[in-house]
Structures are given as C-alpha cells and as structure tokens.
Coordinates of C-alpha atoms in Angstrom, one line a residue:
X195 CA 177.7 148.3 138.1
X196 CA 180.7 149.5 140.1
X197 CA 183.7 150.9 138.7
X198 CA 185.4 147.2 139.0
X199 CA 182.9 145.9 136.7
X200 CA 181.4 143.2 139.0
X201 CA 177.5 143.5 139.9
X202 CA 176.2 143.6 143.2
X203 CA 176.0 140.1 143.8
X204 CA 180.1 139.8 143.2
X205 CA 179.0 138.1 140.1
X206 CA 181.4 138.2 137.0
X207 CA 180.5 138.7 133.5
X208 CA 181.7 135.9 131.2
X209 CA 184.1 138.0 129.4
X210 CA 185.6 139.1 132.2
X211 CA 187.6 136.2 133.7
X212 CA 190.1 137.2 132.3
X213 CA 189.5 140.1 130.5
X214 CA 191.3 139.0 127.2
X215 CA 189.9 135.5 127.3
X216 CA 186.8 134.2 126.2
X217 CA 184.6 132.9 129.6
X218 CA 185.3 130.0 130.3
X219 CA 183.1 127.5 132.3
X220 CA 183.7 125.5 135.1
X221 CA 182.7 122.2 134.8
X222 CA 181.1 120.8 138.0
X223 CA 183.4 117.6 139.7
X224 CA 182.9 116.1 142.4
X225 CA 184.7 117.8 146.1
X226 CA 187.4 116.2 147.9
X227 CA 186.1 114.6 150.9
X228 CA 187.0 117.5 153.6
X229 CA 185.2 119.6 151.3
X230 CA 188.8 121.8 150.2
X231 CA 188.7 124.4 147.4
X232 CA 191.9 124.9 145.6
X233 CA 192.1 128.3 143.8
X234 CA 191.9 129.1 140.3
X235 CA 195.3 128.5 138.2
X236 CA 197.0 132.0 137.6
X237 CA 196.8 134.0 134.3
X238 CA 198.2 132.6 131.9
X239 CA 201.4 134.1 129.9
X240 CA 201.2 135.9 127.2
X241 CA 202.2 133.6 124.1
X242 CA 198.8 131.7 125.2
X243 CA 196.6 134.7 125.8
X244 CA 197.3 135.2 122.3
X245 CA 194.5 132.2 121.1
X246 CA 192.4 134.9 122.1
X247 CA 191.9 135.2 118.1
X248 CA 190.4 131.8 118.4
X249 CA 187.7 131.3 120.9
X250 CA 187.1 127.9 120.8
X251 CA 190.8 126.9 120.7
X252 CA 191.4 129.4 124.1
X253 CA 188.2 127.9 125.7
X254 CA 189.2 124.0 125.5
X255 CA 193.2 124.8 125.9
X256 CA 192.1 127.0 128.9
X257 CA 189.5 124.6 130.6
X258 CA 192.1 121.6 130.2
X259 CA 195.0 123.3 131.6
X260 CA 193.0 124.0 135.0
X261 CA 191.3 120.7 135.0
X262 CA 195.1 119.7 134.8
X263 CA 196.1 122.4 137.8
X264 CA 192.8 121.6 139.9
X265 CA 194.0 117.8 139.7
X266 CA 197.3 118.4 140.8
X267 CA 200.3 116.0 140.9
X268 CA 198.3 113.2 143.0
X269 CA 195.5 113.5 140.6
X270 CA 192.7 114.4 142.7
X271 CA 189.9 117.2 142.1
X272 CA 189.4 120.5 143.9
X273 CA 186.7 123.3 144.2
X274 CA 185.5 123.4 140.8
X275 CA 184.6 119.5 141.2
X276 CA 181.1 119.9 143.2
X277 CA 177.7 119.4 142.0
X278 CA 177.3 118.5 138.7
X279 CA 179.5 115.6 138.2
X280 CA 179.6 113.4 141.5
X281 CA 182.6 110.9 139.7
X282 CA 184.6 113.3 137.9
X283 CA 184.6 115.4 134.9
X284 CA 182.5 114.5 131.8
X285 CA 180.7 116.4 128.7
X286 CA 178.1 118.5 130.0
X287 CA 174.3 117.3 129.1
X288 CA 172.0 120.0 127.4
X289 CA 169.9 120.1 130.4
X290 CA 173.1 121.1 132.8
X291 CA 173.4 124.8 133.2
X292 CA 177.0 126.6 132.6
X293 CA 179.1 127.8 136.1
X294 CA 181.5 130.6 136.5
X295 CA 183.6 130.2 139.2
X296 CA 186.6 132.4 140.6
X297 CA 187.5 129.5 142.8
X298 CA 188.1 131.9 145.7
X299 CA 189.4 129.1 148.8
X300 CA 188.5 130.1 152.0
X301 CA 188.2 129.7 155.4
X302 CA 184.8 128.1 155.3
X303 CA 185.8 125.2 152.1
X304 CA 188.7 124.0 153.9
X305 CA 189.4 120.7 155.6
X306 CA 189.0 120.7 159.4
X307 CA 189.4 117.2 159.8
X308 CA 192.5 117.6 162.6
X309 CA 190.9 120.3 164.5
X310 CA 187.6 117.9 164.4
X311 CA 189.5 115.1 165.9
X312 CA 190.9 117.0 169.0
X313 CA 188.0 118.9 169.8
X314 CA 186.3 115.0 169.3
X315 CA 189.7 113.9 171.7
X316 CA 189.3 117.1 174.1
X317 CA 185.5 115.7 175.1
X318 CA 186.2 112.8 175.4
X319 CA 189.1 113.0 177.6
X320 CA 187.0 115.2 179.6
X321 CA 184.6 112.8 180.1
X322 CA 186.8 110.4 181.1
X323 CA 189.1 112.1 183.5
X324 CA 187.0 115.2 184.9
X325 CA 183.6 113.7 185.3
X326 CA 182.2 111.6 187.9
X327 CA 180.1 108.3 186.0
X328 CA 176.9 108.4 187.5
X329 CA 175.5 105.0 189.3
X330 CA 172.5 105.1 187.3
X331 CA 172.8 102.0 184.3
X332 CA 170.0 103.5 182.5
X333 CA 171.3 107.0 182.1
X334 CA 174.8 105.9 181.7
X335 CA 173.5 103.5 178.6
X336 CA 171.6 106.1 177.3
X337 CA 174.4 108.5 177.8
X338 CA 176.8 105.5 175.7
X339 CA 174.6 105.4 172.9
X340 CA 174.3 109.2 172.3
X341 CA 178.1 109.3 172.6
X342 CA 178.6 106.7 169.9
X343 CA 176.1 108.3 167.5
X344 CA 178.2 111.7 167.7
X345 CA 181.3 110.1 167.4
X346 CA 180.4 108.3 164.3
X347 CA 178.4 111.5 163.0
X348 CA 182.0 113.1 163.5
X349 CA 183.9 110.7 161.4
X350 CA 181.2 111.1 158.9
X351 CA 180.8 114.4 158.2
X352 CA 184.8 114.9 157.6
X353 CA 185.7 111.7 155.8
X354 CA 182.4 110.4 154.0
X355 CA 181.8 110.7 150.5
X356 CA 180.4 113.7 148.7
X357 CA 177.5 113.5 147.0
X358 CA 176.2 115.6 144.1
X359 CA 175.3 118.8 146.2
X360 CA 177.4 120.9 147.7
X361 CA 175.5 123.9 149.3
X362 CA 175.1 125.4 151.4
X363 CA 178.4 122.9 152.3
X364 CA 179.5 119.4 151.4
X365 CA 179.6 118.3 155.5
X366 CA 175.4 119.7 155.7
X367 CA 175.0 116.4 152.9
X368 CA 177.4 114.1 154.5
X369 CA 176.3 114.9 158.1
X370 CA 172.6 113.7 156.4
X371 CA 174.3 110.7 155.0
X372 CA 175.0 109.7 158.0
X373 CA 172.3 110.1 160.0
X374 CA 170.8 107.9 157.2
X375 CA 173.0 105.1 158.1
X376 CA 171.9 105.3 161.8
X377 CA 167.9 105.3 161.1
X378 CA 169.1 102.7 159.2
X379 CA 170.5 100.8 162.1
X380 CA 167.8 101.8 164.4
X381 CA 165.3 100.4 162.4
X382 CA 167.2 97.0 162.2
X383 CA 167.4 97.1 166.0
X384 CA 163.3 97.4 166.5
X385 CA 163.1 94.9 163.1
X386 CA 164.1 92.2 165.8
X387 CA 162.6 93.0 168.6
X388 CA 159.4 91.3 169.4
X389 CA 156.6 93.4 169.3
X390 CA 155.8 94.2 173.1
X391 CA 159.5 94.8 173.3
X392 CA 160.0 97.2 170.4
X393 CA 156.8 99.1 171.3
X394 CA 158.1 99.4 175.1
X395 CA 161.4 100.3 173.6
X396 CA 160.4 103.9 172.9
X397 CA 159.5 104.6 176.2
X398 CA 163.8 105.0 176.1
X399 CA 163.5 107.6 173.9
X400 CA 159.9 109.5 175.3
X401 CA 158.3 108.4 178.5
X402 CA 155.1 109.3 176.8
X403 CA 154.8 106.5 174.2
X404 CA 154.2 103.0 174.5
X405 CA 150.8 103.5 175.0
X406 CA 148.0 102.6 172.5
X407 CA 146.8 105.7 170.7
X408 CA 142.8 106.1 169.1
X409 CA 143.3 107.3 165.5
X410 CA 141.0 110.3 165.0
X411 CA 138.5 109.8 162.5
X412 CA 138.3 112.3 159.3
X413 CA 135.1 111.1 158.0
X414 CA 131.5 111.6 159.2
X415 CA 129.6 114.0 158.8
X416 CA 130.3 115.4 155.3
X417 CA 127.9 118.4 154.7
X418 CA 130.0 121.4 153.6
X419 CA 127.3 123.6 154.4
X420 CA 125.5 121.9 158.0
X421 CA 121.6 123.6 158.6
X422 CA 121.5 122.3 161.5
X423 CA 124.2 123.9 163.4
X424 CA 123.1 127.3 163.4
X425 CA 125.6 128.8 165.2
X426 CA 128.6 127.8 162.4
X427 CA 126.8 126.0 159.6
X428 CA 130.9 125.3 158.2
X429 CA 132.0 124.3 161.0
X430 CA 132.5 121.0 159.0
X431 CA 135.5 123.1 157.0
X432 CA 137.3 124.7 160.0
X433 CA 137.2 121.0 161.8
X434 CA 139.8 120.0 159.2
X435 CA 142.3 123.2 159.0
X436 CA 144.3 121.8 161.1
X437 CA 148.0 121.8 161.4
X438 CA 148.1 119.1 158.4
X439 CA 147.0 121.7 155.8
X440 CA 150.4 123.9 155.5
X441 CA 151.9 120.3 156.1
X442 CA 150.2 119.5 153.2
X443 CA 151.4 122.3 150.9
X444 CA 155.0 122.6 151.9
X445 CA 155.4 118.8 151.7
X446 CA 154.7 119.0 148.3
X447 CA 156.3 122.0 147.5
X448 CA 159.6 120.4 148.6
X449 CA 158.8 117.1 146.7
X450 CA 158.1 118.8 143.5
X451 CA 161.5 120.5 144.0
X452 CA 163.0 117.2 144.2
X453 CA 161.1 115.2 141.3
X454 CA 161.5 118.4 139.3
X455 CA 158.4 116.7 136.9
X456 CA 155.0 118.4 137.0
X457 CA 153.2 115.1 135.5
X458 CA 154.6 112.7 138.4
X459 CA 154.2 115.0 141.1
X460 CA 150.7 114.9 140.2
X461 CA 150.5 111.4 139.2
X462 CA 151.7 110.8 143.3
X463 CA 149.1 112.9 144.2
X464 CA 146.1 111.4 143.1
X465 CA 147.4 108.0 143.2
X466 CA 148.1 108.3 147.1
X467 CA 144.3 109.6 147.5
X468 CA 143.3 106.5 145.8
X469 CA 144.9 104.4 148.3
X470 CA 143.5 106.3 151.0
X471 CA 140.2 105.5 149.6
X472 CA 141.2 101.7 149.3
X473 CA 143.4 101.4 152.6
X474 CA 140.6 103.4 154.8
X475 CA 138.8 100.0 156.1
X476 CA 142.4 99.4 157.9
X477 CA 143.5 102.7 159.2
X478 CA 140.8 105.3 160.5
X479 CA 142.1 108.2 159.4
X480 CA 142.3 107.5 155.8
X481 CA 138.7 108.2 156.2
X482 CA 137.7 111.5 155.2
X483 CA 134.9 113.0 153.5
X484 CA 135.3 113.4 149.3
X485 CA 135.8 117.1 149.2
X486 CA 138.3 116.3 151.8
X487 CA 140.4 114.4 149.5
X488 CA 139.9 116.1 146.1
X489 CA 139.1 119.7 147.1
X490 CA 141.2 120.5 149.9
X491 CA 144.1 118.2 149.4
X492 CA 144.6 117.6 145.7
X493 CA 143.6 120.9 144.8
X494 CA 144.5 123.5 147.3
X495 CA 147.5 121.4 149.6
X496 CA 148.9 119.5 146.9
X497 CA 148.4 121.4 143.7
X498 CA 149.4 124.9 145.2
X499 CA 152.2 123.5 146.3
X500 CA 153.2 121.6 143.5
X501 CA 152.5 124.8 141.0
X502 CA 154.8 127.2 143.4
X503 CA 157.8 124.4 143.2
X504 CA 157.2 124.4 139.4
X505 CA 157.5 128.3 139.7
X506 CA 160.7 127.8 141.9
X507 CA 162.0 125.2 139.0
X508 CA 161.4 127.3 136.2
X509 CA 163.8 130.3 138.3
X510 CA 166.5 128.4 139.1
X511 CA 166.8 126.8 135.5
X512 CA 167.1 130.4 134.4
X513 CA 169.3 131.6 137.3
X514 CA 172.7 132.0 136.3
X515 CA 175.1 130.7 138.5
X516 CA 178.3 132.6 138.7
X517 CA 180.3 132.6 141.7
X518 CA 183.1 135.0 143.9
X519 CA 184.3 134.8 146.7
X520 CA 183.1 136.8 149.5
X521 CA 186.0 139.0 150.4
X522 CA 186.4 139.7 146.1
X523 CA 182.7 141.5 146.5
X524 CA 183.3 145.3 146.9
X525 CA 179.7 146.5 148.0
X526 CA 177.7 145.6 151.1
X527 CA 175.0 144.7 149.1
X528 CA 176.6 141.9 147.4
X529 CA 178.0 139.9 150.0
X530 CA 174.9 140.0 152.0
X531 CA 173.3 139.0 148.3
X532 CA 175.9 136.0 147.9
X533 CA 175.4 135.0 151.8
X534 CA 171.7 134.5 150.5
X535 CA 173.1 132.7 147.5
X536 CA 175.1 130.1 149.5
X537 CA 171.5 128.5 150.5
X538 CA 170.4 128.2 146.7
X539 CA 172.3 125.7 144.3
X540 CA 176.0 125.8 142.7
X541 CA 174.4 124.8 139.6
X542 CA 171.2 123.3 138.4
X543 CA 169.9 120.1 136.3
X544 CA 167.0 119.8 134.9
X545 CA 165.3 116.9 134.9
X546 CA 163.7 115.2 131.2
X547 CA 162.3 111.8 132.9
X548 CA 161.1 110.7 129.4
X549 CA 159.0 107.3 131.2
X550 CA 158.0 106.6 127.6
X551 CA 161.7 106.9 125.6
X552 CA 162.8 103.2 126.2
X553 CA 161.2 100.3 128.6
X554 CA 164.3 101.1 131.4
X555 CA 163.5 104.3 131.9
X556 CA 159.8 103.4 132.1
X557 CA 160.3 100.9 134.8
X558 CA 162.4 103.3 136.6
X559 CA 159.6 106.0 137.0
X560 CA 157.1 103.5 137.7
X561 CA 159.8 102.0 140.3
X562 CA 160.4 105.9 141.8
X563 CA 156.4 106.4 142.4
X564 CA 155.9 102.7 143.6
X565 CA 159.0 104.0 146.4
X566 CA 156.9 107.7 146.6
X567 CA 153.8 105.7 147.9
X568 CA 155.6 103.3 149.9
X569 CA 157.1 105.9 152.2
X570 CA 154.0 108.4 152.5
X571 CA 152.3 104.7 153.6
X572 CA 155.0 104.6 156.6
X573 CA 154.3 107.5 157.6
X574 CA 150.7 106.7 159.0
X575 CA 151.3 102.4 159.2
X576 CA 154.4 103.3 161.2
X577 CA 152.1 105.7 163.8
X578 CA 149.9 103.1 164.3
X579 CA 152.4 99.4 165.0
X580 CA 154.4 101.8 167.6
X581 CA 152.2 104.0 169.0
X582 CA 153.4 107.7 168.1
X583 CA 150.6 110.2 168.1
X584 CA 150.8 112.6 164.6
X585 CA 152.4 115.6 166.4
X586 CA 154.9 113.7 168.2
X587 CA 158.4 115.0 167.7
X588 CA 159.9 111.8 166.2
X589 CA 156.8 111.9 163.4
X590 CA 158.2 115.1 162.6
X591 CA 162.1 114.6 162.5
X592 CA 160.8 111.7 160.1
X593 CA 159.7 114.4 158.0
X594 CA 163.0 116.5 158.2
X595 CA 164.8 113.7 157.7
X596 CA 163.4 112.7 154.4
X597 CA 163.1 116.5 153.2
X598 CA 167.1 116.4 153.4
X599 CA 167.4 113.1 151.9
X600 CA 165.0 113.0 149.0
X601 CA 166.0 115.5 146.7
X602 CA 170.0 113.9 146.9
X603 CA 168.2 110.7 146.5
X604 CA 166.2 111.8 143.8
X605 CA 169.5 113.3 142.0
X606 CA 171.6 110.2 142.4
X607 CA 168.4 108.2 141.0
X608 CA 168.0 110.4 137.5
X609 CA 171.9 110.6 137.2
X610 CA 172.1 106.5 137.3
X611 CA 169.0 106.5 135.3
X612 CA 169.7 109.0 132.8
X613 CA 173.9 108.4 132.2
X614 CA 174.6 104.5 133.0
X615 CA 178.3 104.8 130.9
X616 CA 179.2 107.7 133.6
X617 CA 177.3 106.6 136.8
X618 CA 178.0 102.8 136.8
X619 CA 176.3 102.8 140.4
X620 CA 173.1 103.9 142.2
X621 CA 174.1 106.5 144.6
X622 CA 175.0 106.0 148.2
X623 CA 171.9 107.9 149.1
X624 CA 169.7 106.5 146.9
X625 CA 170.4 103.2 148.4
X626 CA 169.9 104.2 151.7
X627 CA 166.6 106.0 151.1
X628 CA 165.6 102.6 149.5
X629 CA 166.8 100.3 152.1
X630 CA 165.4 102.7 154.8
X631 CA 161.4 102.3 152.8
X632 CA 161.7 98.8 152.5
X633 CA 162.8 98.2 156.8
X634 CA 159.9 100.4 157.9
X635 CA 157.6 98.4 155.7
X636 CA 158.7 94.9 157.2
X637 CA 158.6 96.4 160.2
X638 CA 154.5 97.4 159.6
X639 CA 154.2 93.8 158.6
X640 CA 156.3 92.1 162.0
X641 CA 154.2 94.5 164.1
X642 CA 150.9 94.3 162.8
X643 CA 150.4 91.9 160.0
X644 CA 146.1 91.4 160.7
X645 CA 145.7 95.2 159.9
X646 CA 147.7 94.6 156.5
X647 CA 146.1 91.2 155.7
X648 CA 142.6 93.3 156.1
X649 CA 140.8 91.9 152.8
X650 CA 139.6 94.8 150.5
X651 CA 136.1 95.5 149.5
X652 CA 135.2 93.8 146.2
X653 CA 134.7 97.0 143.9
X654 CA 138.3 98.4 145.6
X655 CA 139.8 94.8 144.0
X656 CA 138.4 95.1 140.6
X657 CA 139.1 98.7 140.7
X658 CA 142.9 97.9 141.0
X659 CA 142.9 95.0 138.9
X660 CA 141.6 96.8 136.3
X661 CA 144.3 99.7 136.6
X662 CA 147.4 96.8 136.8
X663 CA 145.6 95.5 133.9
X664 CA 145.7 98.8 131.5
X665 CA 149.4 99.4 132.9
X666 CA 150.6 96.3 131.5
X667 CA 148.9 96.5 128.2
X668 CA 149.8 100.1 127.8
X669 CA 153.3 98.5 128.4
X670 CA 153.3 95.8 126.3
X671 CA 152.1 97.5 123.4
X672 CA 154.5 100.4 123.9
X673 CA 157.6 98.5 124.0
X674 CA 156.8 95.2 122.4
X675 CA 153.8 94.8 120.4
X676 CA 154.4 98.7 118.8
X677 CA 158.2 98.0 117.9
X678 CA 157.4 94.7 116.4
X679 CA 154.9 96.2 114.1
X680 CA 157.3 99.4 113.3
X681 CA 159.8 97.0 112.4
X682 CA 157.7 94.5 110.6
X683 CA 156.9 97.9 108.4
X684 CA 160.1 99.2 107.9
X685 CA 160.9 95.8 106.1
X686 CA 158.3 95.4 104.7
X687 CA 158.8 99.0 102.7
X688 CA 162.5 98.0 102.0
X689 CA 161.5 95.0 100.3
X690 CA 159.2 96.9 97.9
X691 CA 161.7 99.4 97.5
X692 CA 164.2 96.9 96.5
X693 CA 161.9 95.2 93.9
X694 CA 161.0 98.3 92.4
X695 CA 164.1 99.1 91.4
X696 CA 164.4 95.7 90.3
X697 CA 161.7 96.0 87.8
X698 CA 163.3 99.2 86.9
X699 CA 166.4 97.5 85.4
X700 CA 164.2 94.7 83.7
X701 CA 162.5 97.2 81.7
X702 CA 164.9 99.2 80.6
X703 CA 166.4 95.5 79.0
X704 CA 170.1 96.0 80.4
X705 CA 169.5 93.7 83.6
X706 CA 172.1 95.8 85.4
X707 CA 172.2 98.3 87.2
X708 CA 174.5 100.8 89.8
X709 CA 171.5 100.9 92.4
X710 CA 172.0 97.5 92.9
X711 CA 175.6 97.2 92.6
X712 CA 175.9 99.3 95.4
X713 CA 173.3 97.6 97.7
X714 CA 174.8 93.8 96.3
X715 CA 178.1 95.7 97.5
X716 CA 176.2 97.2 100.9
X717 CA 175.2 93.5 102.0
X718 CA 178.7 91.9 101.6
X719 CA 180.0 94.7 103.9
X720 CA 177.3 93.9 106.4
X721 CA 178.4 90.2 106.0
X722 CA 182.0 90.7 106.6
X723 CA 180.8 93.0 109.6

C-alpha cells in the first residue's frame, strides 16, 4: 500500500474516510438528470468528531447530515444517488452490497446540457445556411428522418430520466432509453403498413431486402459419425459450427448476467428447445437434429455460458465497491485499474426471485419467462414476415439492442417485484421492453398469420396440454389447496389446545383458571380491534 494508505486501485479503506470516523456508507440514490456529482460534505468540526466513542451514533448522525448536504436547499439528490435506489433513499435490503464513495465531481459527471444544445444549434444552422438541399426527395427524406432521430436522441440523453445504473455513465442508459422509444415508433410505423408495403419499406433502409429469403434447413441427415463420406465422416458436426455457436454462448452469458438466477436461466433454455421441437412444422430452421438441440446448444452454448455468467455473479457479489476519483489516485497502476472499473458496476444486487414465496411473485417469474420466450420467438418469426437474412446487420443491432436493454429491464422488473411500498411503478424500461415484445409479435401475426395458424401435430398438443395442466395444479395446490389445509390445522390444534386446558381446570375442581383469563381477556382485545 503506498505511504497515503490508499491501494492501487485508489480504493479507501473503511476506516479511513475520515480517519477518526467510523466508514460510513453511501447509500445508492438515484442521479440528477444531467448526470451531476456534487462532492462530499467537508469534515466535520470537532465537537461532532467526538461521537467517535459511539460508532453507531457517528455512522447515522454522519450519513444523515450528507444526505441533508447532497440534497441541498432545492431538495434534490447528487452523486451518491445512482444505482441502487432509482426513487430516492431507502433502507438497504440484505442482498444490496455496501459503497464507499469519495464523491470526487469531475469533468466527466457534470451536466453538459448547454454545450449539447449549441453544438445541436451550430449543425443545424449549418445545415441550413451553408449547405445546398439536394433536389433528390428521397435522399432529402431520408436525410429528414435521420435528423429528427438525432435530435430527439440529443434531448434524450441530457434530460431523460435515470434509471438504476449508472456506469459506465448515466447518458450510455438514457441514450438506450431512447433509442427504445424509436424502435418503438418504428415498429408502430410497419404495424400499419400493409404487408407488401412494409416488406418494400426496408428496401429504404437496405437495397438488398425485400426480397423473399429460403430458410436453411438444420435437420437432415443426423449421423454424428457418417460411413459413408469417407473423406470427413463428421462432417455432419463442422456443418453446424457456424457463426451461431459463440452467438449461442455469449447470448446466454449476457442473459444469465441479467436474470442473475441459475434455475431460470436454465428453465429458458430447455423450454425454448421445446418450442423449437413444437414450432419446427412452421419455420424450417427450427429443424435440427436431437444432438443439435441438447448436445450442442443446451449443453455446450447455453450451459457454458450460463455457468461462466454464474461465475461472473458470484465475483461481483463479492467485489467490493469503493470508489475515488481519478485525479485522488497516486500510482499509475490505479487509475488505469479504476478506468477498467468505470465499465463494471457502482454497486451490485443480488437477485433472490423466490417464484414459490407468495402467488405474486410466482406469476411474475412465470410472466418474465413467458416475455424471455416471446422475444427469442421474434427473433426468427420477425426474419421470416420481412425478409432479413440471419446475418443481416439489422438482425444483429436487434441483438445489441436488447443486450443493453435487458439487464435495466430486468432490474426495474425485480425492484417493482421485490419492493412494491418503494417502487409504486414498473420501470420506464421495463415497459418499453414489454411494449416493444408485444408490437413485434402483432406484427408476426398482420404479416403472416397462415404460418402462425399452422395446426400442431397431435402428440406436440397433448404434450403441452399436459405441461399447462401440471402448472396449474402445482399452482393451485401451492397457493390455495396447501394454505387452506395449513390453516384448517393450525385451528384445528388451537381448538384442542384450548380444551385441554379446559379439562385441566375441571379437574382440579376450582372451574377457574389464569390461562383462560388471559385468553377470555385476549379475545375481547381482538374484538375491540
């Protein structure tokens, strides 16, 4: 450790900040809306350093006169309000992990929002007084549309509201929240187009598309080990490493970072290979051979992936997260180790889902894997109704999109599930991830509604009755049937507690007794209650 006593990483021991105070934690709030960090409130004099004989009296009276300082006189939150607590300040849950800021404000937290607006003002004026408009209707529509986006993307990214993360910066999650709100709109926009019109509509954004695709075939020949090709007898094997495979695994790596639940992430897994097996009669490439699906992508893709995000969980619930600011760090080592930090959380949550605690929270994972499914379906129903090949660019940027999204979506989702009193509202993002699923399925049904009305083979139908079937019994016995009977018991016992010691006082011949005195006296309360 250097002589200043901070490490390497310009992180500061708890009993450091100050030295003759306890550590004291920073409770995560949510950011002002340009993103501004206020500094730390100043050392405090010496008739209060002196509770320094009573930790926990120095802890609160120290952490409520900076949550006083950070509000300031207009009463709004600074730097140590970001990822914890999107709403404001609240007790910390036992699955919350403690912060230690030094609330350094820099360059980088400030607001920009004026120097946004005249560079935004600069353009356009350029634009408008510099530039020659083209005589092409097309390009200049084009051109229009672009314009409006970054425009709207500008006012976003300074003035939206913060959501629960904050790193690498507040704007990187607004900027996202944005560009959720125009998929959004563009999705309405081909919602009411007629189909010929919507699929001809993309030849405005590639040339190349608007043109019916074949969907290539995964199934057929099945042989692992093929005789009759002497010349690569697994030649059946290197057919399907294709680009798909580290797809696979770093999907599902970033998903299990977002669910944060090894049990679900699974669950997804095999239940999405099931509705491959079900769904393959109406897309093509849902057909592919067994050890296809259950080798290769439950086991290798999906389950490495899903077993290096658990790996990844299990360090950053055991990181600990204490802050400096850049220019506080005294070695070269340690600012280039907190420049790497910036792209890891402020703090962390762990996530306890608990599907089986109450019937709210049940419906609310089921709800969160019904959404999963719905969206890895649009992926490959949304390829075939408009005509995108799988490595077109726009497949992709789906992808990105929805990396960036998910995991604030998935946050805002637990929060409102887990703490209704505090977070009285799903999240902004959560909403717009759900709205988003939902258009791109009615979309798949305006564009192509024979492929979805596609009966299903008889066994696939009595498989999934079957399933809905134990679902809803495991439910109803779970949350009805089971606490009926608990609570048919538990009266039952009281009753034959209470006339035991009824019979108690008969035979001892007094007819009286303080047991039940008190419980006589324990029912009139209830009654007055």
């Amino acid at each position: 450790m250097p002589p200043s006593g901070r490490h390497d990483n310009g992180s500061l021991p708890p009993p450091s900040i100050p030295p003759s105070l306890p550590a004291v934690r920073l409770r995560a709030a949510p950011r002002t809306s340009a993103g501004a960090r206020p500094a730390l409130s100043p050392p405090l004099p010496s008739a209060e350093r002196g509770l320094g004989a009573h930790p926990r009296r120095a802890r609160a009276a120290v952490a409520a006169m900076r949550r006083g300082e950070r509000r300031g006189p207009g009463g709004a939150l600074g730097k140590a309000a970001l990822e914890e607590q999107p709403d404001g300040p609240g007790p910390r849950r036992s699955t919350e992990s403690e912060v230690y800021d030094d609330g350094t404000n820099t360059f980088f937290w400030r607001a920009h929002t004026l120097t946004v607006l005249f560079i935004l003002t600069c353009a356009l004026g350029y634009v408008t007084l510099l530039e020659e408009t083209p005589q092409d209707t097309a390009y200049n529509t084009k051109r229009g549309i672009v314009a409006s986006i970054l425009v709207f993307l500008c006012f976003g990214v300074t003035q939206a509201k913060d959501g629960p993360f904050s790193r690498p910066h507040p704007a990187y999650w607004r900027f996202w929240l944005c560009v959720s709100v125009v998929y959004e709109l563009f999705l309405i926009f081909i919602l009411f187009q007629t189909v010929q019109d919507g699929r001809q509509f993309m030849k405005y954004i590639d040339p190349n598309l608007g043109v019916p695709l074949p969907e290539r075939d995964y199934g057929g020949n099945c042989l692992i080990y093929d005789p009759g090709n002497e010349t690569d007898p697994f030649h059946n094997i290197w057919d399907k490493l294709d680009g798909f495979v580290p797809a696979h695994f770093f999907g599902w790596y970033l998903k299990t970072l977002m669910i944060r639940d090894w049990w679900m992430c699974m669950i997804i897994s095999v239940m999405f290979e099931f509705l491959e097996y079900s769904l393959e009669h109406q897309l093509p490439n849902f057909s592919e051979c067994w050890w296809d699906h259950w080798i290769m992508d439950v086991i290798l893709c999906n389950g490495l992936g899903i077993y290096c995000g658990m790996k990844t969980l299990s360090w950053l619930s055991l990181k600990t997260y204490k802050w400096q600011g850049l220019w506080n760090i005294p070695t070269y080592k340690g600012k280039m180790k907190r420049i790497v930090f910036q792209f890891t959380p402020y703090s962390w949550v762990k996530f306890e889902w608990k599907p089986a605690s109450s019937l709210r929270r049940w419906l609310a994972v089921c709800g969160i894997i019904f959404v999963f499914l719905l969206a890895e379906l649009n992926t490959f129903y949304l390829k075939f109704v408009l005509w995108m090949p799988p490595e077109h660019y726009l497949v992709l940027l789906r992808l990105v999109f929805f990396v960036n999204v998910g995991g604030v979506a998935m946050r805002e989702i637990y929060d409102f599930m887990d703490d209704p009193k505090f977070h009285k509202k799903l999240g902004q993002q959560a909403w717009l991830v759900a709205a988003i699923t939902a258009t791109e399925f009615l979309i798949v049904v305006k564009y192509d509604p024979y492929t979805l009305t596609l009966s299903l083979p008889f066994y696939i139908t009595q498989c999934w009755i079957l399933g809905i079937i134990l679902v809803l019994t495991w439910t109803a016995w779970r949350f009805f049937i089971r606490d009926i009977t608990l609570r048919y018991k538990e009266i039952r016992r009281q009753k034959q507690e209470h006339k035991y010691e009824k019979d108690k006082c008969l035979s001892n011949g007094d007819g009286h007794s303080s047991i039940l005195d008190e419980q006589n006296g324990n029912k009139l309360r209830e009654r007055k209650l």
